[in-house]
Each structure stands twice: as C-alpha cells, then as structure tokens.
C-alpha cells in the first residue's frame, strides 16, 4: 500500500492524473535503440587541449569508419580549428571573439546558426568547464549531451564523465566510446 505523506501529495495527484506516470522522459538516442547517427563535437576553447582534440577526432573517425565519419560536425573557436586537421570534415562552424559578446556568450548570429543544428549527440571535449561551449551546448537540440564533470555542467549535460588524474583524456575518451556503443 502506498502511503501518502505531506512531502509528496503533488506527485501523488500528478501520478493519478497521468495514469501512473510521473512524466520523466527516459534518455534515448534513437527510437529503435541504435547507436547515434549524427554527432556534434565541440572543440576545446584552450589551445593547450588542441592536440587532445586531434587525437580524439582521429580515434572517432577510425571507430566510425569511412561512411559514418561524414556525420560528424565540429563547432569551436577558429583558433582551435586552425590547429586541427579538418580537411575530412565538411560540416563545421568556427567562431571568433567577434562572434561572442563582451561577456563571452554567443552573439545573435552564432546563436542562430547553432539553433539550426540537429544531431543525436553533442560531445563537449573541454576538460574543464568552458562557458562559451556550455552556452552553445545549451542552445543546440540533442537528446544526448556528453561533457566532462563540473558543477556548472550538471545543468547542461545529461551524461558527465569524471576526470581521473593525468590520464584523464584517454580514459575519458574510452568512456565516451563505451557510452555511445562505438568500438
């Protein structure tokens, strides 16, 4: 027998009205339960992490194979885009400081471009919380948003990966592949 306490009468009433469901949506990438088809990879904001991003993109391209790698889109600072070999990517958005407002938040044109992006999964490669990347992740519609753990990121990403010491990048990338079902 379910007890009604003073702390949950609204939940009880909502459950009664909704036929027993509390209205929580389960996390699903595709309705048929398959791995994601399209990915948006948010490049790190700091140039010191560009080599790491390069290795991740190469690993992801190899893991996806030649046909599926075309479903990878890139988003990030133009400075980082110049440091990464992007000749195999035909879908990317790079922004400069002029595309951000004085507080480092995306400007109207960048927001408009990002609102048009439709992907299954967002992968934020910033190892530490990056405000511009987080703001862009918030704007883009995707059922799965993966980022590295930070208190601020809890409101944005539905899957967060904890960093583990100095080998954080390699272990974090392996976890991302496991989550996505990519071998």
Tab-separated table of C-alpha atoms in Angstrom:
chain	number	residue	atom	x	y	z
A	1	UNK	CA	0.000	0.000	0.000
A	2	UNK	CA	1.369	3.395	-0.976
A	3	UNK	CA	1.390	5.890	1.877
A	4	UNK	CA	0.569	9.483	1.151
A	5	UNK	CA	2.829	11.762	3.135
A	6	UNK	CA	2.868	15.501	3.339
A	7	UNK	CA	6.017	15.620	1.184
A	8	UNK	CA	4.521	14.073	-1.928
A	9	UNK	CA	0.820	14.958	-2.347
A	10	UNK	CA	1.545	16.822	-5.581
A	11	UNK	CA	3.380	13.826	-7.023
A	12	UNK	CA	0.523	11.558	-5.979
A	13	UNK	CA	-2.008	13.874	-7.644
A	14	UNK	CA	0.125	14.142	-10.784
A	15	UNK	CA	0.505	10.332	-10.918
A	16	UNK	CA	-3.256	9.962	-10.530
A	17	UNK	CA	-3.931	12.395	-13.400
A	18	UNK	CA	-1.285	10.953	-15.725
A	19	UNK	CA	-2.261	7.324	-15.308
A	20	UNK	CA	0.642	6.367	-13.046
A	21	UNK	CA	3.421	8.035	-14.995
A	22	UNK	CA	5.412	10.779	-13.301
A	23	UNK	CA	6.370	12.379	-16.580
A	24	UNK	CA	10.066	11.559	-16.539
A	25	UNK	CA	11.434	11.029	-20.013
A	26	UNK	CA	13.945	8.266	-20.392
A	27	UNK	CA	17.178	9.028	-22.166
A	28	UNK	CA	17.021	7.623	-25.671
A	29	UNK	CA	19.198	8.403	-28.623
A	30	UNK	CA	17.135	6.758	-31.297
A	31	UNK	CA	13.702	5.187	-31.008
A	32	UNK	CA	14.955	1.866	-32.319
A	33	UNK	CA	17.730	1.687	-29.711
A	34	UNK	CA	20.619	2.025	-32.160
A	35	UNK	CA	23.806	3.987	-31.686
A	36	UNK	CA	23.698	7.675	-32.568
A	37	UNK	CA	23.988	8.566	-36.215
A	38	UNK	CA	24.977	12.219	-36.059
A	39	UNK	CA	27.461	13.876	-33.715
A	40	UNK	CA	28.403	17.427	-32.905
A	41	UNK	CA	31.857	17.654	-31.415
A	42	UNK	CA	32.527	20.847	-29.525
A	43	UNK	CA	36.212	21.606	-29.707
A	44	UNK	CA	38.074	22.771	-26.597
A	45	UNK	CA	38.366	26.502	-26.030
A	46	UNK	CA	42.007	26.342	-24.949
A	47	UNK	CA	44.815	25.787	-27.455
A	48	UNK	CA	46.619	23.562	-24.941
A	49	UNK	CA	43.902	20.945	-25.487
A	50	UNK	CA	44.019	21.042	-29.303
A	51	UNK	CA	46.377	18.052	-29.559
A	52	UNK	CA	43.996	16.094	-27.377
A	53	UNK	CA	41.067	17.041	-29.617
A	54	UNK	CA	43.072	15.993	-32.686
A	55	UNK	CA	43.673	12.542	-31.212
A	56	UNK	CA	40.017	12.187	-30.250
A	57	UNK	CA	38.771	13.142	-33.723
A	58	UNK	CA	41.165	10.689	-35.336
A	59	UNK	CA	40.051	7.911	-32.982
A	60	UNK	CA	36.403	8.688	-33.596
A	61	UNK	CA	36.841	8.750	-37.392
A	62	UNK	CA	38.605	5.392	-37.238
A	63	UNK	CA	35.955	3.924	-34.943
A	64	UNK	CA	33.041	5.113	-37.073
A	65	UNK	CA	34.530	4.055	-40.384
A	66	UNK	CA	34.638	5.905	-43.706
A	67	UNK	CA	30.893	6.135	-44.339
A	68	UNK	CA	29.761	7.298	-40.909
A	69	UNK	CA	32.505	9.836	-40.303
A	70	UNK	CA	30.645	12.260	-42.533
A	71	UNK	CA	28.030	12.506	-39.777
A	72	UNK	CA	30.484	14.329	-37.522
A	73	UNK	CA	30.077	18.073	-37.233
A	74	UNK	CA	32.541	20.383	-35.495
A	75	UNK	CA	31.898	23.527	-33.501
A	76	UNK	CA	34.521	25.600	-31.773
A	77	UNK	CA	36.873	28.547	-31.752
A	78	UNK	CA	38.523	29.308	-35.082
A	79	UNK	CA	41.950	29.267	-33.419
A	80	UNK	CA	41.459	25.607	-32.445
A	81	UNK	CA	40.011	24.763	-35.861
A	82	UNK	CA	43.212	26.038	-37.449
A	83	UNK	CA	45.289	23.755	-35.220
A	84	UNK	CA	43.263	20.663	-36.104
A	85	UNK	CA	43.349	18.894	-39.474
A	86	UNK	CA	39.802	19.494	-40.692
A	87	UNK	CA	40.168	18.554	-44.372
A	88	UNK	CA	37.993	15.467	-43.809
A	89	UNK	CA	35.161	17.467	-42.276
A	90	UNK	CA	32.716	19.271	-44.493
A	91	UNK	CA	30.342	20.446	-41.779
A	92	UNK	CA	31.774	22.793	-39.182
A	93	UNK	CA	31.161	26.125	-37.532
A	94	UNK	CA	34.132	28.061	-36.230
A	95	UNK	CA	33.683	31.283	-34.353
A	96	UNK	CA	35.966	34.116	-33.338
A	97	UNK	CA	35.942	36.511	-30.405
A	98	UNK	CA	33.824	38.850	-32.533
A	99	UNK	CA	31.045	36.226	-32.566
A	100	UNK	CA	30.872	36.398	-28.765
A	101	UNK	CA	29.548	39.311	-26.746
A	102	UNK	CA	31.672	41.150	-24.191
A	103	UNK	CA	30.846	38.537	-21.535
A	104	UNK	CA	31.987	35.671	-23.765
A	105	UNK	CA	28.471	34.449	-24.541
A	106	UNK	CA	27.413	33.634	-28.125
A	107	UNK	CA	26.142	36.544	-30.210
A	108	UNK	CA	22.906	36.557	-32.236
A	109	UNK	CA	24.395	35.210	-35.477
A	110	UNK	CA	26.183	32.351	-33.738
A	111	UNK	CA	23.042	31.506	-31.762
A	112	UNK	CA	21.023	31.474	-34.998
A	113	UNK	CA	23.493	29.112	-36.672
A	114	UNK	CA	23.532	26.795	-33.648
A	115	UNK	CA	19.735	26.680	-33.333
A	116	UNK	CA	19.625	25.097	-36.809
A	117	UNK	CA	21.910	22.213	-35.792
A	118	UNK	CA	20.086	18.919	-35.259
A	119	UNK	CA	22.186	15.994	-34.031
A	120	UNK	CA	21.752	12.879	-31.917
A	121	UNK	CA	24.712	13.561	-29.637
A	122	UNK	CA	26.800	16.506	-28.514
A	123	UNK	CA	30.311	15.746	-27.275
A	124	UNK	CA	31.981	18.637	-25.452
A	125	UNK	CA	35.737	17.983	-25.399
A	126	UNK	CA	36.543	20.741	-22.897
A	127	UNK	CA	38.259	19.090	-19.938
A	128	UNK	CA	37.276	21.984	-17.650
A	129	UNK	CA	34.027	23.937	-17.722
A	130	UNK	CA	34.105	26.368	-20.661
A	131	UNK	CA	31.329	28.997	-20.539
A	132	UNK	CA	31.089	29.648	-24.295
A	133	UNK	CA	30.961	25.957	-25.167
A	134	UNK	CA	28.424	25.301	-22.421
A	135	UNK	CA	26.215	28.134	-23.682
A	136	UNK	CA	26.347	26.678	-27.200
A	137	UNK	CA	25.564	23.180	-25.882
A	138	UNK	CA	22.509	24.575	-24.170
A	139	UNK	CA	21.232	26.152	-27.402
A	140	UNK	CA	21.622	23.067	-29.606
A	141	UNK	CA	18.883	20.466	-29.593
A	142	UNK	CA	20.148	16.921	-28.970
A	143	UNK	CA	18.778	14.044	-26.868
A	144	UNK	CA	22.243	13.207	-25.535
A	145	UNK	CA	24.764	15.771	-24.333
A	146	UNK	CA	28.069	14.482	-23.011
A	147	UNK	CA	30.655	16.576	-21.208
A	148	UNK	CA	33.331	16.269	-18.563
A	149	UNK	CA	32.175	16.681	-14.993
A	150	UNK	CA	31.792	20.119	-13.434
A	151	UNK	CA	29.191	21.519	-11.076
A	152	UNK	CA	28.160	24.084	-13.667
A	153	UNK	CA	27.794	21.401	-16.341
A	154	UNK	CA	25.211	19.448	-14.346
A	155	UNK	CA	22.511	21.745	-15.718
A	156	UNK	CA	23.604	21.274	-19.333
A	157	UNK	CA	24.893	17.743	-19.918
A	158	UNK	CA	22.819	14.661	-19.247
A	159	UNK	CA	25.931	12.460	-19.156
A	160	UNK	CA	29.084	13.671	-17.464
A	161	UNK	CA	32.427	11.930	-17.338
A	162	UNK	CA	34.628	12.278	-14.277
A	163	UNK	CA	38.275	13.031	-14.897
A	164	UNK	CA	40.805	10.644	-13.373
A	165	UNK	CA	44.221	12.155	-12.748
A	166	UNK	CA	46.699	12.851	-15.534
A	167	UNK	CA	45.406	10.136	-17.863
A	168	UNK	CA	42.007	11.806	-17.832
A	169	UNK	CA	41.822	12.412	-21.542
A	170	UNK	CA	42.480	8.898	-22.750
A	171	UNK	CA	40.274	7.254	-20.114
A	172	UNK	CA	37.534	9.857	-20.685
A	173	UNK	CA	37.549	9.247	-24.429
A	174	UNK	CA	37.290	5.498	-23.901
A	175	UNK	CA	34.287	6.105	-21.664
A	176	UNK	CA	32.675	8.275	-24.347
A	177	UNK	CA	33.074	5.500	-26.917
A	178	UNK	CA	31.584	2.971	-24.478
A	179	UNK	CA	28.603	5.224	-23.777
A	180	UNK	CA	27.988	5.694	-27.497
A	181	UNK	CA	28.395	2.000	-28.264
A	182	UNK	CA	31.344	2.617	-30.574
A	183	UNK	CA	34.120	0.034	-30.668
